[in-house]
């Protein structure tokens, strides 16, 4: 008997070609998915980096602009005097003002020697040599300026800004200027405009450290509300 010969079926060239093509397509899909995954990871990294850069200054600000221990040590004294003058709701604001004025150093912690309520000591810088008296004079000065500004409460930041600038410039002259010019809200521009007049149009030298920190005109601190409020967390 003749042996039955097995017929070997050769793969059709087209089927080989299709298999290679399928593998190539599959590989392309894998590469595409890998690229999409890498793009997603890169996107997440960018978002997280941006979030860090945006939030970091805020965190730094909170850490840097805090009431120091020296001012905090006067909290109970401030609370007692504030209660006497119906200013208990503004203890944190008073301490923020103290922080800006003296950082709790020296005897005239509120820098109120030159104010109208100082009648016992020389009305010259650091003339007051009694901390309690400085606190009492400063609180009365602030209360007077807040009344001029129509401050309605601890969260009335718009009018508190006016009151703080009045504390720094002198409430009567500053609020007379505002009324005369129809100004009802604080701004850097109006603050500088007043300081220009009050200084007799005398500019600070650009080499003067106060030029950048307190303003170009040789009168007071033209950024005073912002400087105080960075310590105020109502």
PDB file of N, CA, C and O in Angstrom, residues 15 23 31 45 51 70 76 120-121 137 164 168-169 187 194 196 203 207 222 226 229:
ATOM      1  N   UNK A  15      -1.828  35.806   5.307  1.00  0.00           N
ATOM      2  CA  UNK A  15      -2.133  35.591   6.719  1.00  0.00           C
ATOM      3  C   UNK A  15      -0.956  35.984   7.590  1.00  0.00           C
ATOM      4  O   UNK A  15      -1.110  36.525   8.686  1.00  0.00           O
ATOM      5  N   UNK A  23      -0.052  42.677  15.185  1.00  0.00           N
ATOM      6  CA  UNK A  23       0.904  42.930  16.267  1.00  0.00           C
ATOM      7  C   UNK A  23       1.368  44.382  16.264  1.00  0.00           C
ATOM      8  O   UNK A  23       1.540  45.008  17.317  1.00  0.00           O
ATOM      9  N   UNK A  31       1.703  51.802  22.972  1.00  0.00           N
ATOM     10  CA  UNK A  31       2.524  53.018  23.023  1.00  0.00           C
ATOM     11  C   UNK A  31       1.650  54.244  23.280  1.00  0.00           C
ATOM     12  O   UNK A  31       1.990  55.127  24.069  1.00  0.00           O
ATOM     13  N   UNK A  45       1.720  66.342  38.057  1.00  0.00           N
ATOM     14  CA  UNK A  45       2.922  66.966  38.635  1.00  0.00           C
ATOM     15  C   UNK A  45       2.861  68.478  38.498  1.00  0.00           C
ATOM     16  O   UNK A  45       3.182  69.228  39.430  1.00  0.00           O
ATOM     17  N   UNK A  51       0.085  74.293  42.730  1.00  0.00           N
ATOM     18  CA  UNK A  51      -0.617  74.409  44.014  1.00  0.00           C
ATOM     19  C   UNK A  51       0.367  74.727  45.123  1.00  0.00           C
ATOM     20  O   UNK A  51       0.107  75.566  45.988  1.00  0.00           O
ATOM     21  N   UNK A  70       6.143  88.855  72.878  1.00  0.00           N
ATOM     22  CA  UNK A  70       6.217  90.092  73.659  1.00  0.00           C
ATOM     23  C   UNK A  70       4.864  90.798  73.676  1.00  0.00           C
ATOM     24  O   UNK A  70       4.401  91.255  74.736  1.00  0.00           O
ATOM     25  N   UNK A  76      -3.570  90.291  78.505  1.00  0.00           N
ATOM     26  CA  UNK A  76      -4.460  90.494  79.669  1.00  0.00           C
ATOM     27  C   UNK A  76      -4.557  91.971  80.035  1.00  0.00           C
ATOM     28  O   UNK A  76      -5.631  92.465  80.403  1.00  0.00           O
ATOM     29  N   UNK A 120       0.373 113.243  80.449  1.00  0.00           N
ATOM     30  CA  UNK A 120       1.259 113.072  81.605  1.00  0.00           C
ATOM     31  C   UNK A 120       2.734 113.025  81.246  1.00  0.00           C
ATOM     32  O   UNK A 120       3.592 113.206  82.119  1.00  0.00           O
ATOM     33  N   UNK A 121       3.047 112.792  80.004  1.00  0.00           N
ATOM     34  CA  UNK A 121       4.434 112.649  79.574  1.00  0.00           C
ATOM     35  C   UNK A 121       4.707 113.574  78.388  1.00  0.00           C
ATOM     36  O   UNK A 121       3.772 114.053  77.733  1.00  0.00           O
ATOM     37  N   UNK A 137      -3.605 105.155  76.426  1.00  0.00           N
ATOM     38  CA  UNK A 137      -3.648 106.271  75.460  1.00  0.00           C
ATOM     39  C   UNK A 137      -3.873 105.743  74.046  1.00  0.00           C
ATOM     40  O   UNK A 137      -4.663 106.312  73.284  1.00  0.00           O
ATOM     41  N   UNK A 164      -7.325 102.985  61.096  1.00  0.00           N
ATOM     42  CA  UNK A 164      -5.897 102.748  61.322  1.00  0.00           C
ATOM     43  C   UNK A 164      -5.045 103.842  60.701  1.00  0.00           C
ATOM     44  O   UNK A 164      -4.075 104.312  61.308  1.00  0.00           O
ATOM     45  N   UNK A 168      -2.468 106.623  62.563  1.00  0.00           N
ATOM     46  CA  UNK A 168      -1.091 106.915  62.153  1.00  0.00           C
ATOM     47  C   UNK A 168      -0.885 108.370  61.745  1.00  0.00           C
ATOM     48  O   UNK A 168       0.107 109.003  62.121  1.00  0.00           O
ATOM     49  N   UNK A 169      -1.824 108.929  60.995  1.00  0.00           N
ATOM     50  CA  UNK A 169      -1.685 110.292  60.481  1.00  0.00           C
ATOM     51  C   UNK A 169      -2.132 111.358  61.480  1.00  0.00           C
ATOM     52  O   UNK A 169      -1.679 112.506  61.416  1.00  0.00           O
ATOM     53  N   UNK A 187      -7.426 104.005  50.344  1.00  0.00           N
ATOM     54  CA  UNK A 187      -6.649 103.534  49.196  1.00  0.00           C
ATOM     55  C   UNK A 187      -5.228 104.061  49.345  1.00  0.00           C
ATOM     56  O   UNK A 187      -4.982 105.066  50.022  1.00  0.00           O
ATOM     57  N   UNK A 194      -2.668 112.553  50.735  1.00  0.00           N
ATOM     58  CA  UNK A 194      -2.711 113.272  52.013  1.00  0.00           C
ATOM     59  C   UNK A 194      -1.308 113.510  52.540  1.00  0.00           C
ATOM     60  O   UNK A 194      -0.977 114.620  53.000  1.00  0.00           O
ATOM     61  N   UNK A 196       1.411 113.761  50.939  1.00  0.00           N
ATOM     62  CA  UNK A 196       2.090 114.779  50.124  1.00  0.00           C
ATOM     63  C   UNK A 196       1.776 116.171  50.656  1.00  0.00           C
ATOM     64  O   UNK A 196       2.663 117.015  50.815  1.00  0.00           O
ATOM     65  N   UNK A 203       9.534 114.992  49.784  1.00  0.00           N
ATOM     66  CA  UNK A 203       9.733 113.578  49.477  1.00  0.00           C
ATOM     67  C   UNK A 203      10.861 112.990  50.313  1.00  0.00           C
ATOM     68  O   UNK A 203      11.811 113.680  50.675  1.00  0.00           O
ATOM     69  N   UNK A 207      17.104 106.617  49.154  1.00  0.00           N
ATOM     70  CA  UNK A 207      18.041 105.857  49.991  1.00  0.00           C
ATOM     71  C   UNK A 207      17.487 105.662  51.401  1.00  0.00           C
ATOM     72  O   UNK A 207      17.977 104.830  52.162  1.00  0.00           O
ATOM     73  N   UNK A 222       2.328 105.513  54.831  1.00  0.00           N
ATOM     74  CA  UNK A 222       1.234 105.575  53.865  1.00  0.00           C
ATOM     75  C   UNK A 222       0.627 104.198  53.550  1.00  0.00           C
ATOM     76  O   UNK A 222      -0.369 104.103  52.830  1.00  0.00           O
ATOM     77  N   UNK A 226      -2.404  98.292  55.890  1.00  0.00           N
ATOM     78  CA  UNK A 226      -1.955  96.987  55.408  1.00  0.00           C
ATOM     79  C   UNK A 226      -0.915  96.389  56.347  1.00  0.00           C
ATOM     80  O   UNK A 226      -0.885  95.173  56.579  1.00  0.00           O
ATOM     81  N   UNK A 229      -2.878  95.175  59.494  1.00  0.00           N
ATOM     82  CA  UNK A 229      -3.835  94.092  59.241  1.00  0.00           C
ATOM     83  C   UNK A 229      -3.169  92.768  58.884  1.00  0.00           C
ATOM     84  O   UNK A 229      -3.799  91.720  58.966  1.00  0.00           O
TER      85      UNK A 229
END
